[in-house]
PDB file of N, CA and C in Angstrom:
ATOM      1  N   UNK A1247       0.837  -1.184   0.000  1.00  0.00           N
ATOM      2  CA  UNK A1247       0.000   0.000   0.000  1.00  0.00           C
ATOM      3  C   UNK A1247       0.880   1.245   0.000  1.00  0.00           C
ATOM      4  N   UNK A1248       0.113   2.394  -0.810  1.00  0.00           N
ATOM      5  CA  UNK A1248       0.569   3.410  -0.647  1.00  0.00           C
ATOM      6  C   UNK A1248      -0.171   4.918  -0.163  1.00  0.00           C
ATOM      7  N   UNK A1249       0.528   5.809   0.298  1.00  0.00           N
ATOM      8  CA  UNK A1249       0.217   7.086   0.596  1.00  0.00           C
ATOM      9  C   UNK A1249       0.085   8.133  -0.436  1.00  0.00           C
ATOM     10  N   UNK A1250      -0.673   8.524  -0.687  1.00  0.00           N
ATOM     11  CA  UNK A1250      -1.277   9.330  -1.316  1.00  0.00           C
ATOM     12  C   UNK A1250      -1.504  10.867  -0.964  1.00  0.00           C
ATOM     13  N   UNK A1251      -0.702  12.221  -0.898  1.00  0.00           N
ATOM     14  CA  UNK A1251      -1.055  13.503  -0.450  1.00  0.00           C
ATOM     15  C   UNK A1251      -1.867  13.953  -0.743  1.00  0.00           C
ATOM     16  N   UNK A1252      -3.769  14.416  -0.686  1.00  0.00           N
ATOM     17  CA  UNK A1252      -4.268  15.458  -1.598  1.00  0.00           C
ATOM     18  C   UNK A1252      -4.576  16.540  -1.451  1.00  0.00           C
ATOM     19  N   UNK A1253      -4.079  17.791  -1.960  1.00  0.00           N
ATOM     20  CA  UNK A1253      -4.840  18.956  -0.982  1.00  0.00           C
ATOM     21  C   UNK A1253      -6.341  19.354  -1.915  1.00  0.00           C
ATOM     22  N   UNK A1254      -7.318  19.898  -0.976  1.00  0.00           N
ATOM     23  CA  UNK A1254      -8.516  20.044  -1.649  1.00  0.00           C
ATOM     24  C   UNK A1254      -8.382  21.684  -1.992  1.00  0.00           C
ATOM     25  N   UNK A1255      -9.573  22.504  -2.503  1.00  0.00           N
ATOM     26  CA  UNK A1255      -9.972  23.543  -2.508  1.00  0.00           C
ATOM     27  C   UNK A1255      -9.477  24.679  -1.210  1.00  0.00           C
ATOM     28  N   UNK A1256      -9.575  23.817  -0.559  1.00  0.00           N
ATOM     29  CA  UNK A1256      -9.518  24.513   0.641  1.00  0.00           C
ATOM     30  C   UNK A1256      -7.751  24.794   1.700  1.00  0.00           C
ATOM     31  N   UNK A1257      -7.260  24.260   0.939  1.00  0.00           N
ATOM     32  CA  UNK A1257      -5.847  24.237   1.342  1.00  0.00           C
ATOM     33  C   UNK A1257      -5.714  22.955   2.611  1.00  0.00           C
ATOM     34  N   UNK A1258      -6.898  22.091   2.386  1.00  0.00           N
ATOM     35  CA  UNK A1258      -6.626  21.031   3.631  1.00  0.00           C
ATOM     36  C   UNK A1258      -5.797  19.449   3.043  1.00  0.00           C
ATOM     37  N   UNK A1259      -5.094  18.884   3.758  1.00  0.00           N
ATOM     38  CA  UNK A1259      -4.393  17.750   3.225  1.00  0.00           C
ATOM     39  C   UNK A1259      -4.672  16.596   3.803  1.00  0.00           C
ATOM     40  N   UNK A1260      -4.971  15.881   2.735  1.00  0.00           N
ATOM     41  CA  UNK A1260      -5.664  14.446   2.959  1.00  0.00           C
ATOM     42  C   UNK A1260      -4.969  13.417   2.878  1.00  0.00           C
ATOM     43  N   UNK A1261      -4.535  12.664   3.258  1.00  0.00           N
ATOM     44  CA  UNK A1261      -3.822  11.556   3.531  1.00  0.00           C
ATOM     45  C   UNK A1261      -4.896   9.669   3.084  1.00  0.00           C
ATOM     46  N   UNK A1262      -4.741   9.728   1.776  1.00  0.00           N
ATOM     47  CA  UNK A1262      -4.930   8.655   1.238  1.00  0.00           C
ATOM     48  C   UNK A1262      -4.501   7.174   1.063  1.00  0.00           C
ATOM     49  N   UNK A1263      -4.837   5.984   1.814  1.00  0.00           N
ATOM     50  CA  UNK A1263      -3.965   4.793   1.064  1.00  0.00           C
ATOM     51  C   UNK A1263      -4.941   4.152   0.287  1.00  0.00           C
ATOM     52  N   UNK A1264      -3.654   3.895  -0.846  1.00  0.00           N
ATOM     53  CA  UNK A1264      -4.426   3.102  -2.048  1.00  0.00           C
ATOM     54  C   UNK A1264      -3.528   1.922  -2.312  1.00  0.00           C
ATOM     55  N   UNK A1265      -3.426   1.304  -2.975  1.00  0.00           N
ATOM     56  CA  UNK A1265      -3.131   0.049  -3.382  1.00  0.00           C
ATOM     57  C   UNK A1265      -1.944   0.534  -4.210  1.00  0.00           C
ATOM     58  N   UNK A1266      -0.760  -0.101  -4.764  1.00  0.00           N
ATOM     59  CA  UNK A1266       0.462   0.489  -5.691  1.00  0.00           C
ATOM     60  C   UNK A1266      -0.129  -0.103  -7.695  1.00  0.00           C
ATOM     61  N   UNK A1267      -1.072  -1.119  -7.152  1.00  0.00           N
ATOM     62  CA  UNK A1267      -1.284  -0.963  -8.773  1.00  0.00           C
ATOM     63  C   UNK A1267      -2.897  -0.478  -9.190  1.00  0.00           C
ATOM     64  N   UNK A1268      -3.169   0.336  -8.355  1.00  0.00           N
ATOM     65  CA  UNK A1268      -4.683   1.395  -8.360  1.00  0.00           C
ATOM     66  C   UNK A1268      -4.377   2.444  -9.816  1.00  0.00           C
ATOM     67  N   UNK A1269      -5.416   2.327 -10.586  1.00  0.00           N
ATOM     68  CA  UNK A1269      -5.379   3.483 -11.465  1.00  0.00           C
ATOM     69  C   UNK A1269      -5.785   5.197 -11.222  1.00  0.00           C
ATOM     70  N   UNK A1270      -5.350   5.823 -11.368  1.00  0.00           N
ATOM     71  CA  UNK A1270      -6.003   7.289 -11.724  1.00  0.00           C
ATOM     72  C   UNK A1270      -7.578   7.143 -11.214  1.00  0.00           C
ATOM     73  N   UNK A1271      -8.083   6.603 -12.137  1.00  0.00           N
ATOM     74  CA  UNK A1271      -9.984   6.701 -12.231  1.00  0.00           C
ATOM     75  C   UNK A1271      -9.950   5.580 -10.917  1.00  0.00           C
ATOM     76  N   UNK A1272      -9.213   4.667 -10.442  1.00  0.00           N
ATOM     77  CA  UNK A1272      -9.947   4.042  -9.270  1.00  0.00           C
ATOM     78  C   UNK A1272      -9.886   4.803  -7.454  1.00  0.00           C
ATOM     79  N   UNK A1273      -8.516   5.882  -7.860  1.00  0.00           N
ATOM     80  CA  UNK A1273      -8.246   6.547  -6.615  1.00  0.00           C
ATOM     81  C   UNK A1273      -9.309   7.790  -7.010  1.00  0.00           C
ATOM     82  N   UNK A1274      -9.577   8.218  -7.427  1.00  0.00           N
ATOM     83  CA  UNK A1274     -10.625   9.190  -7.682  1.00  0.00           C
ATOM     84  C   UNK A1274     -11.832   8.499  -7.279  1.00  0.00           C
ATOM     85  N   UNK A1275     -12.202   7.447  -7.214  1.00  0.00           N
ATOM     86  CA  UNK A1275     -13.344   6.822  -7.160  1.00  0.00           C
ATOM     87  C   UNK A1275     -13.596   6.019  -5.291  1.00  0.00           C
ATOM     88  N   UNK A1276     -12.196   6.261  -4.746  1.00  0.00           N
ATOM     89  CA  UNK A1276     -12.051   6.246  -3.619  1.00  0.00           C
ATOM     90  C   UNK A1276     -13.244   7.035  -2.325  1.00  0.00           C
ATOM     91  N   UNK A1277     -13.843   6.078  -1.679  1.00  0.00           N
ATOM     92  CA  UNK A1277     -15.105   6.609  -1.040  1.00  0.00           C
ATOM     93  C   UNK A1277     -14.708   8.020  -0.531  1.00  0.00           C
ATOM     94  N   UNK A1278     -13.544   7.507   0.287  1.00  0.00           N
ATOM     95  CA  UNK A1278     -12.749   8.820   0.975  1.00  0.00           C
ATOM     96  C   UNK A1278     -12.407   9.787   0.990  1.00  0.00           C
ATOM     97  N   UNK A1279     -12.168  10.147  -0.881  1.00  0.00           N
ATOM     98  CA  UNK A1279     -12.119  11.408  -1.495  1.00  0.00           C
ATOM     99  C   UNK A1279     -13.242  11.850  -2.022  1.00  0.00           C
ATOM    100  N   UNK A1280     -13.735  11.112  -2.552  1.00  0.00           N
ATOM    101  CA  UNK A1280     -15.541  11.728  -2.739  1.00  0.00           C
ATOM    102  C   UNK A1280     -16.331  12.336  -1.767  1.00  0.00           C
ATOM    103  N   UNK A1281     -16.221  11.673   0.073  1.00  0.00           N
ATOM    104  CA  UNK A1281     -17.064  11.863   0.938  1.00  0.00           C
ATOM    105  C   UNK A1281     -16.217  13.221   1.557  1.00  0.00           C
ATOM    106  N   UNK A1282     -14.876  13.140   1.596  1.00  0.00           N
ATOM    107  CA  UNK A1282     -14.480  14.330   2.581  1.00  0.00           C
ATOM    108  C   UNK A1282     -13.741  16.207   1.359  1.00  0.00           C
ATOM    109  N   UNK A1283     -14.032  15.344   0.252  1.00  0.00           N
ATOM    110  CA  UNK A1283     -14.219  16.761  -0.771  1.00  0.00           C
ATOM    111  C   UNK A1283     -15.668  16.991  -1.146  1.00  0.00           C
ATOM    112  N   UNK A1284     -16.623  16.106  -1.257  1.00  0.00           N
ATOM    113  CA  UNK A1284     -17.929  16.762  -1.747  1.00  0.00           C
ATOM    114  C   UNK A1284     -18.018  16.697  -2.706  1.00  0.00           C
ATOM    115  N   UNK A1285     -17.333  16.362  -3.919  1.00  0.00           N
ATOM    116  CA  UNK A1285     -17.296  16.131  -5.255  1.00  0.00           C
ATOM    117  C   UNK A1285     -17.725  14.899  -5.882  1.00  0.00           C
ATOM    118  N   UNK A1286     -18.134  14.931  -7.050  1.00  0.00           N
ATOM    119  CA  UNK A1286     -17.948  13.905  -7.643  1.00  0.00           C
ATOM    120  C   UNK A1286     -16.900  12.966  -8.531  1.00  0.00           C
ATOM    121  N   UNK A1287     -16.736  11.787  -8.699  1.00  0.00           N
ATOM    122  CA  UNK A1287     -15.029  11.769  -8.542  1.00  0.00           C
ATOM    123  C   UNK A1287     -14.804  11.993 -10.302  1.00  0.00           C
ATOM    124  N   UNK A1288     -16.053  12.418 -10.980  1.00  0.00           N
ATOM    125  CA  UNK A1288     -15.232  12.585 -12.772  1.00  0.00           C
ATOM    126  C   UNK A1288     -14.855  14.327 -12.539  1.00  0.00           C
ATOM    127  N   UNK A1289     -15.256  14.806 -11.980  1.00  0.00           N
ATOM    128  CA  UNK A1289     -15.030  16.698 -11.076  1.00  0.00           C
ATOM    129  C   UNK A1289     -13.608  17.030 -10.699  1.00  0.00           C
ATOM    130  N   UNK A1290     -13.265  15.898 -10.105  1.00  0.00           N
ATOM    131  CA  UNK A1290     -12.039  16.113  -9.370  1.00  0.00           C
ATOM    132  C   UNK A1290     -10.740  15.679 -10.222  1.00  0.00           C
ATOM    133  N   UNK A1291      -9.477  16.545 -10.137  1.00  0.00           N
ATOM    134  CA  UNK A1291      -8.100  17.075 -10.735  1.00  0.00           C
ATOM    135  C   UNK A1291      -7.162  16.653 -10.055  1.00  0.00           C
ATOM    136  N   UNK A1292      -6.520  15.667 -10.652  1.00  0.00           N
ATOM    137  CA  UNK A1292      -5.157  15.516  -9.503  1.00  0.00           C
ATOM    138  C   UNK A1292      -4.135  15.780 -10.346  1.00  0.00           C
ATOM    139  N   UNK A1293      -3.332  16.425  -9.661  1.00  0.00           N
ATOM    140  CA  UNK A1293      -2.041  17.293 -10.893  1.00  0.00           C
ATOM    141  C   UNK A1293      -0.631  17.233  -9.873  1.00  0.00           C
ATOM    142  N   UNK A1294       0.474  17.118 -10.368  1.00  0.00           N
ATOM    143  CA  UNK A1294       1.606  17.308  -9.735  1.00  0.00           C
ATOM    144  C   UNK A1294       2.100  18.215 -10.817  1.00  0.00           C
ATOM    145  N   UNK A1295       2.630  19.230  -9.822  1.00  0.00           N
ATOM    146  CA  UNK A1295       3.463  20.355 -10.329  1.00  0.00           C
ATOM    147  C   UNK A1295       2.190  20.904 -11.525  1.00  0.00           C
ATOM    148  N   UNK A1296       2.840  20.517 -12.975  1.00  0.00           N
ATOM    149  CA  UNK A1296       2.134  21.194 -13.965  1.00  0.00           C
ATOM    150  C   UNK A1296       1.625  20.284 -14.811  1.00  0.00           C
ATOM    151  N   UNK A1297       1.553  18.692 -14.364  1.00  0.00           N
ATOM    152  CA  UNK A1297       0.940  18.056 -14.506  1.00  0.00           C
ATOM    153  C   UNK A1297      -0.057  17.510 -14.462  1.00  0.00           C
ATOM    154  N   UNK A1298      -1.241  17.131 -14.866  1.00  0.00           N
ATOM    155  CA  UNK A1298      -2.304  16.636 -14.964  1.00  0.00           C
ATOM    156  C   UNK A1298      -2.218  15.164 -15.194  1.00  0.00           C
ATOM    157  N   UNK A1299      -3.389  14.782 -14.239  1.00  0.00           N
ATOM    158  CA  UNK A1299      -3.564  13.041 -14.618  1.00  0.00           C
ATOM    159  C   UNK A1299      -4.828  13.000 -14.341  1.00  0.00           C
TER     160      UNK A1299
END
């Protein structure tokens, strides 16, 4: 398993574990980030640096 950083809208940081061979669309789909951002998980942006995924 792995750790996962996310910060939301709000400048708060979420601390995620997911699995090491989890895709993009399945950590987005993670109850955990859906329930404690409020979003829906096709809504939500995960980007490093100037990256997008």
């Amino acid at each position: 398993m792995i750790e996962v950083v996310c910060n939301n809208h709000l400048g708060k940081k979420d601390h995620i574990k997911c699995n090491s061979d989890d895709t993009i669309r399945n950590l987005k789909k993670l109850p955990k980030i859906t329930a404690q951002t409020g979003t829906n998980w096709n809504k939500i942006i995960l980007k490093k640096r100037h990256k997008w995924f």
